[in-house]
mmCIF file of C-alpha atoms in Angstrom:
data_model
loop_
_atom_site.group_PDB
_atom_site.id
_atom_site.type_symbol
_atom_site.label_atom_id
_atom_site.label_comp_id
_atom_site.label_asym_id
_atom_site.label_seq_id
_atom_site.Cartn_x
_atom_site.Cartn_y
_atom_site.Cartn_z
ATOM 1 C CA MET A 32 62.506 -22.523 14.459
ATOM 2 C CA ASP A 33 61.441 -18.657 14.355
ATOM 3 C CA PHE A 34 59.331 -16.738 16.851
ATOM 4 C CA GLY A 35 56.137 -17.454 15.223
ATOM 5 C CA SER A 36 55.996 -21.144 15.069
ATOM 6 C CA PHE A 37 57.408 -21.289 19.026
ATOM 7 C CA ILE A 38 54.709 -18.899 19.935
ATOM 8 C CA GLY A 39 52.249 -21.229 17.955
ATOM 9 C CA ASN A 40 53.283 -24.445 19.757
ATOM 10 C CA TYR A 41 53.990 -23.301 22.947
ATOM 11 C CA GLY A 42 52.035 -19.693 23.436
ATOM 12 C CA LEU A 43 49.418 -21.188 24.954
ATOM 13 C CA ILE A 44 50.898 -23.007 27.787
ATOM 14 C CA ILE A 45 53.064 -20.158 28.590
ATOM 15 C CA VAL A 46 49.943 -18.225 29.002
ATOM 16 C CA MET A 47 48.240 -21.121 31.529
ATOM 17 C CA VAL A 48 51.450 -20.731 33.455
ATOM 18 C CA ILE A 49 51.515 -17.207 33.659
ATOM 19 C CA LEU A 50 47.691 -17.724 35.028
ATOM 20 C CA LEU A 51 48.475 -19.778 37.267
ATOM 21 C CA ILE A 52 51.433 -18.023 38.906
ATOM 22 C CA PHE A 53 48.995 -15.194 39.177
ATOM 23 C CA LEU A 54 46.423 -17.157 40.779
ATOM 24 C CA VAL A 55 48.656 -18.533 43.256
ATOM 25 C CA TRP A 56 50.258 -15.287 44.256
ATOM 26 C CA SER A 57 46.665 -13.778 44.636
ATOM 27 C CA SER A 58 45.372 -16.416 46.844
ATOM 28 C CA ARG A 59 48.555 -16.562 49.264
ATOM 29 C CA ARG A 60 48.484 -12.607 49.120
ATOM 30 C CA ARG A 61 44.882 -12.547 50.033
ATOM 31 C CA SER A 62 45.039 -15.136 53.089
ATOM 32 C CA GLN A 63 48.173 -13.379 54.358
ATOM 33 C CA ARG A 64 45.995 -10.239 54.377
ATOM 34 C CA ALA A 65 42.626 -11.905 55.930
ATOM 35 C CA LYS A 66 45.154 -13.464 58.802
ATOM 36 C CA ALA A 67 46.502 -10.459 59.521
ATOM 37 C CA GLU A 68 42.865 -8.578 60.099
ATOM 38 C CA GLN A 69 42.192 -11.644 61.937
ATOM 39 C CA GLU A 70 44.844 -11.072 64.386
ATOM 40 C CA LYS A 71 44.334 -7.482 64.548
ATOM 41 C CA LYS A 72 41.016 -7.748 65.389
ATOM 42 C CA GLY A 73 41.848 -10.550 68.339
ATOM 43 C CA ARG A 74 43.625 -8.168 69.812
ATOM 44 C CA GLU A 75 41.475 -5.652 69.689
ATOM 45 C CA THR A 76 38.452 -7.479 70.747
ATOM 46 C CA VAL A 77 38.747 -6.676 74.908
ATOM 47 C CA PRO A 78 36.000 -6.177 77.713
ATOM 48 C CA GLY A 79 35.120 -2.849 77.706
ATOM 49 C CA ALA A 80 34.848 -2.767 72.948
ATOM 50 C CA GLU A 81 31.796 -1.836 70.895
ATOM 51 C CA VAL A 82 31.648 -4.691 68.629
ATOM 52 C CA LEU A 83 29.435 -5.377 65.788
ATOM 53 C CA LEU A 84 28.214 -8.949 65.234
ATOM 54 C CA GLN A 85 27.258 -10.511 61.730
ATOM 55 C CA GLY A 86 23.917 -10.209 62.391
ATOM 56 C CA GLY A 87 24.137 -6.799 62.196
ATOM 57 C CA LEU A 88 23.949 -6.087 66.202
ATOM 58 C CA TYR A 89 25.744 -3.843 68.288
ATOM 59 C CA GLY A 90 27.439 -4.310 71.512
ATOM 60 C CA THR A 91 30.114 -4.213 74.231
ATOM 61 C CA ILE A 92 32.398 -7.018 75.038
ATOM 62 C CA ILE A 93 31.894 -8.156 78.347
ATOM 63 C CA ALA A 94 33.990 -11.582 78.333
ATOM 64 C CA PHE A 95 36.236 -12.865 75.459
ATOM 65 C CA ASP A 96 39.091 -15.417 75.431
ATOM 66 C CA ALA A 97 41.052 -15.016 72.295
ATOM 67 C CA ASN A 98 43.543 -18.211 73.113
ATOM 68 C CA ASP A 99 40.287 -20.515 73.347
ATOM 69 C CA LEU A 100 38.355 -19.920 70.145
ATOM 70 C CA ASP A 101 35.585 -22.507 70.586
ATOM 71 C CA LYS A 102 34.684 -20.862 74.215
ATOM 72 C CA PRO A 103 31.632 -18.127 73.653
ATOM 73 C CA ALA A 104 31.897 -14.514 73.833
ATOM 74 C CA GLU A 105 29.934 -12.120 76.532
ATOM 75 C CA VAL A 106 28.108 -9.260 74.360
ATOM 76 C CA GLN A 107 25.635 -6.701 76.170
ATOM 77 C CA LEU A 108 23.242 -5.883 73.992
ATOM 78 C CA ALA A 109 21.353 -3.409 76.492
ATOM 79 C CA PRO A 110 21.776 -3.190 80.250
ATOM 80 C CA GLY A 111 20.957 -5.978 81.391
ATOM 81 C CA VAL A 112 20.851 -7.984 78.431
ATOM 82 C CA VAL A 113 23.832 -10.164 77.691
ATOM 83 C CA ILE A 114 24.334 -12.857 75.123
ATOM 84 C CA LYS A 115 26.538 -15.490 74.605
ATOM 85 C CA VAL A 116 27.993 -15.572 70.743
ATOM 86 C CA HIS A 117 30.360 -17.853 68.965
ATOM 87 C CA SER A 118 33.654 -16.268 68.943
ATOM 88 C CA GLN A 119 33.904 -15.940 64.988
ATOM 89 C CA ALA A 120 30.312 -14.007 64.999
ATOM 90 C CA ILE A 121 32.283 -10.971 66.132
ATOM 91 C CA LEU A 122 32.450 -9.114 62.262
ATOM 92 C CA ARG A 123 34.549 -6.544 63.480
ATOM 93 C CA VAL A 124 35.872 -3.941 66.607
ATOM 94 C CA VAL A 125 33.543 -0.951 65.513
ATOM 95 C CA GLU A 126 35.556 1.396 68.910
ATOM 96 C CA PRO A 127 38.305 -0.057 70.570
ATOM 97 C CA ALA A 128 38.170 -0.463 74.708
ATOM 98 C CA ARG A 129 38.983 2.627 76.340
ATOM 99 C CA GLY A 130 40.929 2.650 79.806
ATOM 100 C CA PHE A 131 42.315 -1.309 78.826
ATOM 101 C CA VAL A 132 45.893 -1.665 77.507
ATOM 102 C CA THR A 133 45.318 -3.938 74.145
ATOM 103 C CA GLU A 134 48.894 -5.939 73.619
ATOM 104 C CA ASP A 135 49.656 -3.379 70.379
ATOM 105 C CA ASP A 136 50.039 -0.386 73.038
ATOM 106 C CA PHE A 137 51.950 -2.462 75.673
ATOM 107 C CA ILE A 138 54.331 -3.637 72.378
ATOM 108 C CA GLN A 139 54.376 0.015 71.788
ATOM 109 C CA SER A 140 55.485 1.094 75.388
ATOM 110 C CA GLU A 141 57.859 -1.609 75.871
ATOM 111 C CA ALA A 142 59.661 -0.223 72.763
ATOM 112 C CA SER A 143 59.610 3.306 74.332
ATOM 113 C CA GLU A 144 60.841 2.289 77.367
ATOM 114 C CA GLU A 145 63.916 1.166 75.758
ATOM 115 C CA LYS A 146 64.738 3.981 74.006
ATOM 116 C CA TYR A 147 63.943 5.859 77.537
ATOM 117 C CA VAL A 148 65.985 3.677 79.557
ATOM 118 C CA ASP A 149 68.952 4.084 76.743
ATOM 119 C CA GLY A 150 68.205 7.651 76.579
ATOM 120 C CA VAL A 151 69.342 7.773 80.460
ATOM 121 C CA ALA A 152 72.333 6.106 80.491
ATOM 122 C CA ASP A 153 73.845 7.821 77.701
ATOM 123 C CA GLY A 154 72.861 10.882 79.889
ATOM 124 C CA GLU A 155 70.929 12.579 76.860
ATOM 125 C CA ILE A 156 67.640 12.458 79.019
ATOM 126 C CA SER A 157 67.655 13.110 82.432
ATOM 127 C CA SER A 158 65.834 11.674 85.547
ATOM 128 C CA ILE A 159 62.020 12.325 86.159
ATOM 129 C CA SER A 160 63.116 14.248 89.365
ATOM 130 C CA ASP A 161 65.489 16.084 87.724
ATOM 131 C CA ASP A 162 62.380 17.213 85.245
ATOM 132 C CA GLN A 163 60.278 17.779 87.990
ATOM 133 C CA ARG A 164 63.011 20.413 89.766
ATOM 134 C CA ARG A 165 63.847 22.232 86.682
ATOM 135 C CA ALA A 166 60.194 22.786 85.849
ATOM 136 C CA ALA A 167 59.169 24.020 89.320
ATOM 137 C CA ALA A 168 62.380 26.039 89.526
ATOM 138 C CA LYS A 169 61.323 27.626 86.345
ATOM 139 C CA GLN A 170 57.456 28.284 87.487
ATOM 140 C CA GLU A 171 59.467 29.998 90.247
ATOM 141 C CA ASN A 172 61.367 32.109 88.359
ATOM 142 C CA GLU A 173 58.798 33.016 86.459
ATOM 143 C CA THR A 174 56.151 33.937 89.526
ATOM 144 C CA ASP A 175 58.712 36.089 91.095
ATOM 145 C CA PRO A 176 60.011 38.990 89.193
ATOM 146 C CA GLU A 177 63.128 39.537 92.023
ATOM 147 C CA LYS A 178 64.704 36.045 91.508
ATOM 148 C CA LYS A 179 64.232 36.034 87.433
ATOM 149 C CA ASP A 180 67.184 38.537 87.387
ATOM 150 C CA LYS A 181 69.421 36.670 90.146
ATOM 151 C CA PRO A 182 72.038 33.710 88.901
ATOM 152 C CA GLU A 183 71.213 30.612 90.377
ATOM 153 C CA ALA A 184 73.583 29.074 93.063
#
């Protein structure tokens, strides 16, 4: 059996298998991307965040329960005008809340805290009080020219 007759007999099947694999792969990729966006939206949807609703209305989240999505979210459209909407009616977060710690910020601060604690234990980073004393001494030396030339004891 030569190459031409093999393609003639099985070419359509090979093309269909390749298309099927591509469709499954692209569908899975699209669902993973949608899931990641949904999780990000859930983390950013905290009281104080400005959101866009499905109907085109902009509002500020007053109450939202990310664990119970069946519970309605309360959105303030204008001062004194609060509506209850289904959590799926929130299309996207337009402006994240200020003054609130999101889950992403908390995770990032925990990672930086571990690095800080490790640095202090290794001696690479001094304590905050040591840093404050050094800064005060440096500022004192800069303001008093007589002490600038004298060595520290």
